[in-house]
Structure formats: structure tokens, C-alpha cells
């Protein structure tokens, strides 16, 4: 009898030749037919695989089913019935609907043939995985059902699974289920703003479906008042800001979800602030909050249950799988002597399949790193060869290169006769600038996605990708972390996060590459996702060994400060006992002196317990010495708590010299930009470490760069729209506009508030000026809109064009927004999808 590997080998060779021909790497045609004898043998193998429970069999089942369905003979009308049966029996019920083009999602019925036995078998297979939420019935996969039941029976659950395993859907559904049974707070922590918006939209749709329209949905923490019943979808930075208040912020927590938990890995690296924030948030929640259920999740994390226990200090259950409902294939281009080869890799086969590229003149830039015209021309031709219905994501190492790729590809394309794209282009031009790069590219169905996109533009680009109007997207790592976009193909030139290799340059790890590859193909959208790695020679590990391009690498995480503390214990203790702050001693361990002082100041005589929880062990006498030194400072404990990443020693210095410093406190003041410049220069001189960390703008003599940024900050906080900010002679091209947007996002709305916050907490603790700078808004209504996750530019538009009553009543304001939504253009409606 033929084996699963033999079936897969035949199908993968067919897949390889088909794609080599599609991409015009080879000229000759090939026999793409599969005969009926092969079909019969494949069905027999699939039948056997469908009754096995091991992970390998499930992967083989998905791989064979996906390829067989893709390359089926049109006359095989009965194949769908077999695939529906086999996939359902193996626990992939939701995936089985993809084999039935006539499946009815409303009635949840298949277009079966006349086989009653198959119909009964499928129904029976589905019964064990059906759940009822409210009065609605949902079908889960085996893995999703295991998660569902584990949440009910455990306080802490770790979920390790590849992208497209469906964990996000079942987590959201379980959150709704828990709230229906008992109201309370759900906290969902995600790493990026794109993910915040996606999860908010998913929750909004779910709340509407279950008739919970008015259940509070929050994306920020805006004060000391916390509703007893609410769903918070927050980045770790937003979530931890809640702990700067005197009172414990989150109570009555029904469910805490920490998504993309792998981001905590670099917590002990001195320059990785985001890992520290995520870790500190989880420790704060452990120390202060009573939580009914906790879920931590991430892709392919070994011993995720042990990770959860080490962080939260309670027993943990784990649910893990390597089997994805989407069959991911990795293609690579390799060079052997003077010949090029296209290879397809799968973890299911020991050896890759390869075909020689006979049209090798198409290959340009192999072994190089510059994104010059030759390589970009080759990349454009490659994109043109994909099928018109396919969407493609091109990984770029940097934001400027990302824009460059999209511009080049778009310039070679003709404008598409598509009203959606024309209107999108016009909307971006009217809200940013006519010369902004996306204005041209989106008209051609091409876009870029990176950290310098204004929030409203990011939402619209993602909408264009989701509805497949935008087919080609160049992106940076902003789309690595969990954002679900329907792309069939991912193209990666090399793993570099740089153009020119200098000291400190980094590359994507094999683990990160595996997660990126998992973005190709989406659950219930695609049977197969394909990743194309254009330069196999560049995928070399630190020891010079070729990476296994098909391997879905797992990772074991060990978090905490133990190793870092032990390595630098003597130096840390010297700085602690001698009152040396971060400004005076900025070493790679100095963040730990800050952390220890903050914990001791907060927990006093109980601090040893809380330090031990993160791997720091300090003798009681030394802790007493540190505590006495902190108590002797004039700065308050509350001020330190509100600025947890500032060293109390440095805060004390700031407190002692603040009297001579003038600060702007109102958006109506004159010369705000000059006052801000003076403040920034003060920090640059007195607290250079914090200046470089949060602001870091260096200007040459006579350049006035700091002043120009402060002028932009003044325009920003005074609610001047981006279109108005860029409507002058200084912004004549897309590069200048993108650099300015980057300054606004990284330096003005993020870095400047962090730099100035401790001073404002000293001089005007109840003031809102820093909030104005952060949000780019000063009027109460615009700020409330932004707190509702409405992008700033749209919030300003709504304030100018509509009248609103009872703006202090949040639900009344939401109801008014829902009422006017019908009068808005499509582009504004999209931005109100979380309302």
C-alpha cells in the first residue's frame, strides 16, 4: 500500500512544477493531471489518517487534503464528500467547510451527495465539538474544544499553537461565554495598536451578535474610575499605566488574556523596554488582583505551563498543538555553481523537492542586500506572475525600504479602474497630503504597512487588504504579531532587519521566521499558505549553518531577572547602597537598580517577597539600608509609583531643582514651542540618559532641529490636522512627510510625554497638558473620541462637523456616534467599527 509520504511526495512535486511554471521560472509545460488510481489510493490513505490521533497523522491529513483539493480533476465531484468526512472525523470540522463551495454559513449545512452514511458520520463527528454560547451554536475543532474545556477547569492556561490554529477565535468566544454567565472585567493584552483595533472589532461584532451592545469596550485607561463590568483591549504600556494610581485598578477580573507571550523573552536585556513592561504588568496583576481565569498564549512555546506558573505563581494547565488547519509551504531559491533552483520544503518530508530554474536571467540580486532597481524589477515581475485573486505580503527590513518597494512596484503598474481604490487614494490625499506615497500606490492595488502610518491610514490600508482590493503589501515587523490578514503568499528576501550590516544589526531568528511564514494562509480562507524565500544563502545561523527553512521551530522561555542580577550582583548592590542613580551610572544592569528601588519604595518591609518572585534575592539588612535611603529622599512614594521606569534617586534630583523650571500648562498659552524646547534642553543637560532614551534628537549647531520638532508638537497638541500641518513648503515629497509622521509618533506623542511626565507630576499632578501632547488633542470631546479608539484625524473631523450632547456620559456619546454613522462616508464608517 502506498504510504502518506509517497502521496505527499507526488503532490509536492506537482505543486513545485505548477508554481515554477506560474512564476515563469521554467518554460516547459507539465502534465498536471492526477489519475483516478492515485485518487483512490489517496482516499484510502486519508481514511486511515483520519482515525489516528497523533500530531503527525493530523499534519499529513491536512497536507494531502489541501494539495489534493487544489490539484483535483474537475470531474471528481465526490471528492468533497470524502474530505468533509475525513476532516470532520479528525477534529478539523470548521476547516471542512472549505471543501464545499456550496456550504451555507447561515444554515450551517453542507451540499452533501446522496450518501446518508457520510452525512450521519459528519454529524456525529461534529456533535462532540459543538458548544452553546447564549443560545447560539458554534462548531469548534478538537484543539479549540480542548481549550474551551480547559478554561472552565483551570485558573491558568497556557496555549501554544501555530498561527491559524484558531486560538484567537475560541478565546474571544470563551470570554463572551464567561461574561454571559457572570458579568465582570475582561483584560486582553496585545503587543501592537493594529492588534488592539482588530481585537476590538472582533469583540464589537461578538457583543452585537449576542445582544450586548452596551457592554463597555475600552482601549485605554483614562482615570482612577474603573467600571465593574468592561472589556479592556490594551497594549502592555496602556495596561501598566493603570497601576500608577493609588487604588488597585482592576478588580472583578473574569478573564485575563496575555497574547503573544513570547514578547516577554528579552526582559533581562537592558534595551528592551517593551519586554520589561509586559513582564512588570503580569507581576503587578499577580501581586494586586484576584483573577478567575488567566490565559497566556503564543506560537510554539515549549513548556508554556511552566512559564505561566513562574510568572503567576499558580498551577498551570497547557494545551498545545503543532497541527495547523492551513498547510504552510516554504519555497526557496538556491544557487549551485552557476545554476539556480526552486525548492519546496515541508517538515513532513525529510528532503525538499527541487526543479532547476531554466529562465535564470530573471533572478537578480541573489547574494546581495541592496534594494536597487535590478532587484526591485525582479521582485515586481515575480509579483505580477501570481494569480490575480492572490494577495501578497513582502517583508521589508526597514520602513524607508518598505515604502521604496511599494513605490517601485506601483510605478510599474497601471491604475486600476476601481472606485474603492480611487476613493481611498483621494481620502488619504485629503487627510495627509497629495504627495504622500500611499496616495499613488493604493490606486494600483499596492500599499505599505509600517510603524509610521497614521492610525486612520493604517485602519484603511488593513481594510483594503481584508477585502482584497489591495493585493500587494510591503511591510515591516508591524504585521508579524498576530494581525490576521488574508494573504496567500509571503515573500522574504533575507532575514535581515537592516540594509547595511553594522555592529549591532539584527536578523529575524528561525523562530521569528517560522511565525512570519505562518501568516501565509488564513483559517477558513485558504487551504495552503506559501512563503517564498528569495535568497537561501542568506539564511545562515550565528554558527554559519544553513537554517532549515521548513522547520517550524519552537522556543522555551525563561523569564525573570535572576541571571542578570547574579551576573552583576556586586555592582548593583554597590549602586544601591551608595545612592547612585541611573544618571550617574548608566550600565546595562542599571535598570535593575531602578527596579529594585521602585519595589522597595512600594512594598517597604514586604519587598523581599516581591523581589524573590522575579528572581532577585537581597539580604534583609541590605534591604533595610536601601529602604532607609529611600525614606530619606524628599520625593514622594506616589511620584515614584507614577514614574516606575525613572530611578527614585533621579526623581529626587528632579524634585529638588524643579522650582526654577517653567512649564506650559494650557493649549492656549503663547510660545509653547519655545517653552517645550527649553524643557527638552534642560533634560538633555541634567538627565541625558533619559533624554537619549525617550527623545534622543541631536542637532548640529545652528540647525534648530529641536525647535522645529517642538513647533510640530505645539501644532499637534492644538489639534491641527495632519493635512494642515503638512500644508507648507517644508513637506514637498513623501519622504519628508513620512519622516515627519515618524517624529510625531515616536518623539512627540510617545517620547516627549515620557520625558516630561515626572516634571509635570511634580509641578501639576492633576494637569492634562502631557495628555494633550500624547493624544494630539486638548478639547474634551476630541479626547473622548480618541479614548473610544477613534483615530485622531477622524476625531477632529467629527468635532468640527457634528454637534454632540451629554459628552460626559460615555454611553450616550457612543449612541450618538452610532446614530450619525449612517451619514458618514465609507472611510469614516470603517474607523468607527469599534463603536
GROMACS .gro file of C-alpha atoms in nm, residues 171 301 421 486 789:
model
    5
  171UNK     CA    1  -1.053   3.272   2.337
  301UNK     CA    2   0.630   2.775   2.312
  421UNK     CA    3  -0.915   5.234  -0.467
  486UNK     CA    4  -0.594   3.723   0.417
  789UNK     CA    5  -1.031   5.422   1.976
   0.00000   0.00000   0.00000
